[in-house]
Coordinates of C-alpha atoms and ligand atoms in Angstrom, one line a residue:
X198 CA -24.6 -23.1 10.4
X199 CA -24.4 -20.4 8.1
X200 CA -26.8 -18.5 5.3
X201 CA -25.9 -16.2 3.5
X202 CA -28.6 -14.2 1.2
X203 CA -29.1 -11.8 -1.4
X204 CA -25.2 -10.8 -0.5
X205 CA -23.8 -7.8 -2.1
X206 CA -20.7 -6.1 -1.4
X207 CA -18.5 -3.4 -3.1
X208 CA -16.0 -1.6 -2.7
X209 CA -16.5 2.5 -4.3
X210 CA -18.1 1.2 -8.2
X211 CA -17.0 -2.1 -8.0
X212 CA -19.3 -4.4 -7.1
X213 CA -17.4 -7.5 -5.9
X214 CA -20.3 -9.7 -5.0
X215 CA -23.5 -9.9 -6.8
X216 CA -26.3 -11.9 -5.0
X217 CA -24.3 -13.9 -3.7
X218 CA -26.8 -16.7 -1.4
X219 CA -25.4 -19.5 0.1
X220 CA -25.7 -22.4 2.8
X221 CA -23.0 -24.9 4.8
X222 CA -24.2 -27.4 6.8
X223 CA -23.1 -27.4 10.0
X224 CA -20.0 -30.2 10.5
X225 CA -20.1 -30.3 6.3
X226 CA -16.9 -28.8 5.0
X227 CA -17.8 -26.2 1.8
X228 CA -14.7 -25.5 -0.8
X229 CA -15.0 -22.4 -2.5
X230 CA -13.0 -22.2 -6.3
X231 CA -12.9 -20.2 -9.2
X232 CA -10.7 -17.7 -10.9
X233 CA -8.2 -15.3 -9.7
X234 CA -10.4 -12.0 -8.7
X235 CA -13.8 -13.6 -8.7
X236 CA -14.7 -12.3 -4.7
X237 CA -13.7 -15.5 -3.0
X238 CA -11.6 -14.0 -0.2
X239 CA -14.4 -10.9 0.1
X240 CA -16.9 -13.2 0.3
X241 CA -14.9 -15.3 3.2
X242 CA -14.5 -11.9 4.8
X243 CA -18.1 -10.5 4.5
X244 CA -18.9 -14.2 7.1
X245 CA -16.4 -13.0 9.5
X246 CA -17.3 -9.6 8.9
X247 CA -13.6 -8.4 8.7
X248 CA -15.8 -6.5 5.9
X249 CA -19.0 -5.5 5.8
X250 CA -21.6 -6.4 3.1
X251 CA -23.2 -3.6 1.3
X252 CA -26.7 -5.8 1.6
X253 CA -27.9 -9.1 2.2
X254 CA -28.4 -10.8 5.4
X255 CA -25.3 -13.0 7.5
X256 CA -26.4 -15.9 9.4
X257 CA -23.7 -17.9 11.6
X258 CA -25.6 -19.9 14.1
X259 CA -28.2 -18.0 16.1
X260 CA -26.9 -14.4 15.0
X261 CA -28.8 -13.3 12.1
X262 CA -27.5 -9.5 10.7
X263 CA -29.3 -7.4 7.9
X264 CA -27.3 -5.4 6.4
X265 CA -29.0 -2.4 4.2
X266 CA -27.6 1.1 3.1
X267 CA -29.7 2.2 6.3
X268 CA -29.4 -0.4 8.7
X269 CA -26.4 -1.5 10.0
X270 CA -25.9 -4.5 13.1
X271 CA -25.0 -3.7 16.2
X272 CA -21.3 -4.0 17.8
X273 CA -22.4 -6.4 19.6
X274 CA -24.1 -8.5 16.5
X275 CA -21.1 -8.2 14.6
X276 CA -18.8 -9.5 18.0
X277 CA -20.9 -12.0 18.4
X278 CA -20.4 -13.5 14.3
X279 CA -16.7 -13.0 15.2
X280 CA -16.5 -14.7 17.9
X281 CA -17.9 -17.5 16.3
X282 CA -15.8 -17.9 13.0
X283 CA -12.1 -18.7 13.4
X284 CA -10.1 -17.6 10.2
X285 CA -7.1 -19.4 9.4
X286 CA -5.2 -16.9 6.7
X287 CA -3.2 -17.2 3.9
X288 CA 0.5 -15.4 5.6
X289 CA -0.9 -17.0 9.1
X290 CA -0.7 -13.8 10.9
X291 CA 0.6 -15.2 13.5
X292 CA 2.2 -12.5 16.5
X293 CA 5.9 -12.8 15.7
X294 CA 7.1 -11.7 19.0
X295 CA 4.8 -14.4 20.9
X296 CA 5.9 -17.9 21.3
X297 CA 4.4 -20.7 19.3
X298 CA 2.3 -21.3 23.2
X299 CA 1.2 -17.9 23.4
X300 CA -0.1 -17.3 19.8
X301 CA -2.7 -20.4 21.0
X302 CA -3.0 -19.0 24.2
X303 CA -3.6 -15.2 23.5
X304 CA -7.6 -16.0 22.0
X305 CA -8.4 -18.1 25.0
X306 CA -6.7 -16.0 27.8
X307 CA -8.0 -12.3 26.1
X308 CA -11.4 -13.5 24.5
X309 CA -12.6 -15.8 26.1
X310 CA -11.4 -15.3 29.7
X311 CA -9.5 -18.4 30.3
X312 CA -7.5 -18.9 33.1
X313 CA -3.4 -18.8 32.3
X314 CA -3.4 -22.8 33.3
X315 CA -6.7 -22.9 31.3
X316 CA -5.1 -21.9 27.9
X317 CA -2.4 -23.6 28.8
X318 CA -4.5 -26.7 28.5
X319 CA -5.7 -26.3 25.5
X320 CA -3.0 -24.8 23.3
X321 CA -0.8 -27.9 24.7
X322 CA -3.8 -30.3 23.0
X323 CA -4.1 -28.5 20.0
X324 CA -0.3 -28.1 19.3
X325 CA -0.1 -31.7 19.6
X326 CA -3.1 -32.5 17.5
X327 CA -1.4 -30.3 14.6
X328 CA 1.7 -32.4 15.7
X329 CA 4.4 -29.2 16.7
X330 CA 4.2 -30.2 20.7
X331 CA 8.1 -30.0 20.6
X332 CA 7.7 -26.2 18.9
X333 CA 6.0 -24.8 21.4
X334 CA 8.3 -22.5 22.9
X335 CA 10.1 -21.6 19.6
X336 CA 9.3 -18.1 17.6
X337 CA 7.2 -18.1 14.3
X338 CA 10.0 -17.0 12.6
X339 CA 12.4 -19.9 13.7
X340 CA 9.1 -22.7 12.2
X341 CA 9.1 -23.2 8.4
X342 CA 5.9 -22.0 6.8
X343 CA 4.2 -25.1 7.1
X344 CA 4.7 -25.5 10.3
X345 CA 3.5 -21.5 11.0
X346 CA 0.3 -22.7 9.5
X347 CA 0.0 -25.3 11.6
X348 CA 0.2 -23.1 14.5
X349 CA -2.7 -20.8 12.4
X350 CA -4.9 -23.7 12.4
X351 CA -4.2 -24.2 16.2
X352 CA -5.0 -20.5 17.4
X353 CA -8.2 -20.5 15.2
X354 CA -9.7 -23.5 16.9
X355 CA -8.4 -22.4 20.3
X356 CA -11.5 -20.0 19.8
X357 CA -13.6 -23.0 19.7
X358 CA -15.3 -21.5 16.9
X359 CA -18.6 -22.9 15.6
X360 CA -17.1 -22.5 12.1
X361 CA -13.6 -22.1 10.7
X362 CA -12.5 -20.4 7.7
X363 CA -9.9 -20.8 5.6
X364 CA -8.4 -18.4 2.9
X365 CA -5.7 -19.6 0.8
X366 CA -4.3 -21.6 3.3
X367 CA -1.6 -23.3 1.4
X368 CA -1.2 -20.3 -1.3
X369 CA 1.9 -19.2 0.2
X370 CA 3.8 -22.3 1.0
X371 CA 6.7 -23.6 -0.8
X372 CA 5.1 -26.9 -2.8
X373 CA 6.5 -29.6 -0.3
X374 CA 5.1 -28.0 2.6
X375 CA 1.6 -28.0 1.2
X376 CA 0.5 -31.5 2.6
X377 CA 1.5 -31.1 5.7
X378 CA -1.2 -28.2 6.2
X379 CA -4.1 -30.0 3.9
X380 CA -3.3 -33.1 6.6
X381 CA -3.8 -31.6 9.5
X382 CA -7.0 -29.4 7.3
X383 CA -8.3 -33.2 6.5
X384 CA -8.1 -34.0 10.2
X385 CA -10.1 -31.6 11.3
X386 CA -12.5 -31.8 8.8
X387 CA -13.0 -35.6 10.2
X388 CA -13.9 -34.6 13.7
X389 CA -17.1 -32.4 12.1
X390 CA -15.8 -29.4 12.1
X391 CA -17.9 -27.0 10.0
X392 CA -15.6 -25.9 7.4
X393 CA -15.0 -22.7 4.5
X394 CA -12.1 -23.3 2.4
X395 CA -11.0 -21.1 -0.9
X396 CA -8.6 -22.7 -1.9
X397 CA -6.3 -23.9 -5.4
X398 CA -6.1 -27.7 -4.1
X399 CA -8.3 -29.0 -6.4
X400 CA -7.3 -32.7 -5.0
X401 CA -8.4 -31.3 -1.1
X402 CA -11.9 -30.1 -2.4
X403 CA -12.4 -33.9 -4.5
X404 CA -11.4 -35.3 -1.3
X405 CA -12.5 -33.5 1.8
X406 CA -15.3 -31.1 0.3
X407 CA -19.4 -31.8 0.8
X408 CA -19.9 -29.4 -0.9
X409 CA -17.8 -27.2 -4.1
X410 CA -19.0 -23.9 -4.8
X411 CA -17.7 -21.9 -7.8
X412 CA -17.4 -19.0 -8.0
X413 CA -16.9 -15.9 -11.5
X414 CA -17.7 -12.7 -11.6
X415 CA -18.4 -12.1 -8.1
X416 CA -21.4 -14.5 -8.4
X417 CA -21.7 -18.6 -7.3
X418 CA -21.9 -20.5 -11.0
X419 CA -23.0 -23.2 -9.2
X420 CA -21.9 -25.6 -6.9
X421 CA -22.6 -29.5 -6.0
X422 CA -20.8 -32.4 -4.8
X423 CA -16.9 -32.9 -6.1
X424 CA -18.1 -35.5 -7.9
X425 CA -20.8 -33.4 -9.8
X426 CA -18.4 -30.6 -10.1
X427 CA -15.2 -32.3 -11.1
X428 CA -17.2 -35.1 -13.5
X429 CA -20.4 -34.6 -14.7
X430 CA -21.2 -30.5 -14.5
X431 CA -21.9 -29.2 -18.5
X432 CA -21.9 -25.2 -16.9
X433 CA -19.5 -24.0 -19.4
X434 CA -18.1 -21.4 -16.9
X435 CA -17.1 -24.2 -14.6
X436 CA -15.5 -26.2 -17.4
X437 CA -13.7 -23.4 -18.4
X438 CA -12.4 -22.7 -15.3
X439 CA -11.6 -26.4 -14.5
X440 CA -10.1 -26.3 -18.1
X441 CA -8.0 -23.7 -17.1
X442 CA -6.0 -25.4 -14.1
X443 CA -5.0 -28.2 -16.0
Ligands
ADP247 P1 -10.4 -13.8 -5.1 O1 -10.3 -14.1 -3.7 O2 -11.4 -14.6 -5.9 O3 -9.1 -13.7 -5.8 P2 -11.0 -11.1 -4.0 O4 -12.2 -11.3 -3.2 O5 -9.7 -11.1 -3.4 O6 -11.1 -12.3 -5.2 O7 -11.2 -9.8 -4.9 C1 -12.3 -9.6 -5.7 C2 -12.2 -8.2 -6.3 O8 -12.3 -7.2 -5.3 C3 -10.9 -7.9 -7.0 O9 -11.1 -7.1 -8.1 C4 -10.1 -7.1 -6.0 O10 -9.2 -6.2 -6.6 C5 -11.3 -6.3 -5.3 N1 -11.0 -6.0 -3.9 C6 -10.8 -6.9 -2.9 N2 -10.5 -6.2 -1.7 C7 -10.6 -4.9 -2.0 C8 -10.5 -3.7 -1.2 N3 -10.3 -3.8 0.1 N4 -10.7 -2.5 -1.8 C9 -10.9 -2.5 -3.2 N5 -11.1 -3.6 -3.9 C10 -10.9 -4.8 -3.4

């Protein structure tokens, strides 16, 4: 479902990632960890192309985009990779003066064209299936943060997006409202949804993850099942990072 290979990206001198290549399965559910810093988010962001590698080629589905310092993908390439990654984010971004309804709806009814009883459809089905059907017509600001998540994961799959991503979805929740999100993340994960998470829930990527990457430096370390990972890997930068969380 995606490739991603020989990935560079920086920002001025830094380089942030540094060959970065990569593969997730599609309906397999890929956990990205490592240290604070180490190009997790920018490499989340170089899939959905809210930035744009410096080289390396991005495959999501059929769309295949080379990027060089002198080629560049069309618009429409990079349109096309958005439209088919949903990003769930870590301050949920949701539209504060929308309705919990209307943040689900706006993707469907402005991207892709829905009709208003459309949307309304399937923003009623996903706002039950992340359990807030009785929030719907409340603000963001009147949910608690777990709840506004919920809502986050809801408008990224109203996108029915071949692939959703997650960044930090839990960072900046108060600690009791974390499982509440990594529930309704689990759930989702069940029905074969393909799946990119960075995240600091060690006990979601055991878990849920078919895959743990890790990441240092702005390159992968290395990255194998959780039970590889977690248990039996000797890499002494993933032991040291492990290490460092307990
Ligand atoms: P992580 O998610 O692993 O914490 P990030 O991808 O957020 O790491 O950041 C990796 C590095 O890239 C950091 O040094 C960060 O300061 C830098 N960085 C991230 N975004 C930008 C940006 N827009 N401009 C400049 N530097 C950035």
């Amino acid at each position: 479902m995606i490739q991603l290979t020989q990935l560079h990206k920086s920002f001025g001198e830094l380089e942030v990632l540094n060959d970065v290549n990569l593969q997730v399965d599609k309906g397999s559910t890929v956990v990205i960890i490592g240290p604070s810093g180490s190009g997790k988010t920018t490499l989340l962001r170089c899939v959905n192309l809210l930035e744009m590698p410096t080289e390396g080629i991005v495959e999501v589905g059929a769309s295949r985009l080379v990027f060089s310092t002198d080629q560049q993908p069309s618009k429409q390439a990079i349109l096309s990779v958005r439209r088919q990654t949903g990003m769930v984010f870590q301050n949920y971004n949701l539209f504060p003066h929308m309705t919990v309804m209307q943040n689900v709806m706006e993707g469907p009814l402005t991207v892709l064209k829905r009709s208003k009883a459309e949307a309304s459809v399937i923003a009623e089905e996903l706002l039950k299936k992340v359990g807030l059907s009785e929030k719907a017509h409340q603000y963001p600001h009147q949910l608690s943060g777990g709840q506004q998540q919920r809502v986050g994961i809801a408008r990224a799959l109203a996108m029915e997006p071949e692939v959703v991503l997650f960044d930090e979805p839990t960072s900046a929740l108060d600690p009791e409202l974390v499982g509440e999100v990594l529930k309704v993340m689990k759930e989702v994960a069940s029905e074969g949804i393909t799946m990119v998470v960075v995240t600091h829930e060690m006990k979601f990527a055991r878990e849920v993850a078919d895959k743990v990457v890790i990441m240092d430096q702005g390159s992968i370390v290395e990255e194998g099942t959780p039970s590889y990972i977690f248990e039996q890997s000797t890499n002494t930068r993933t032991r040291s990072f492990l290490r460092s969380l307990s």
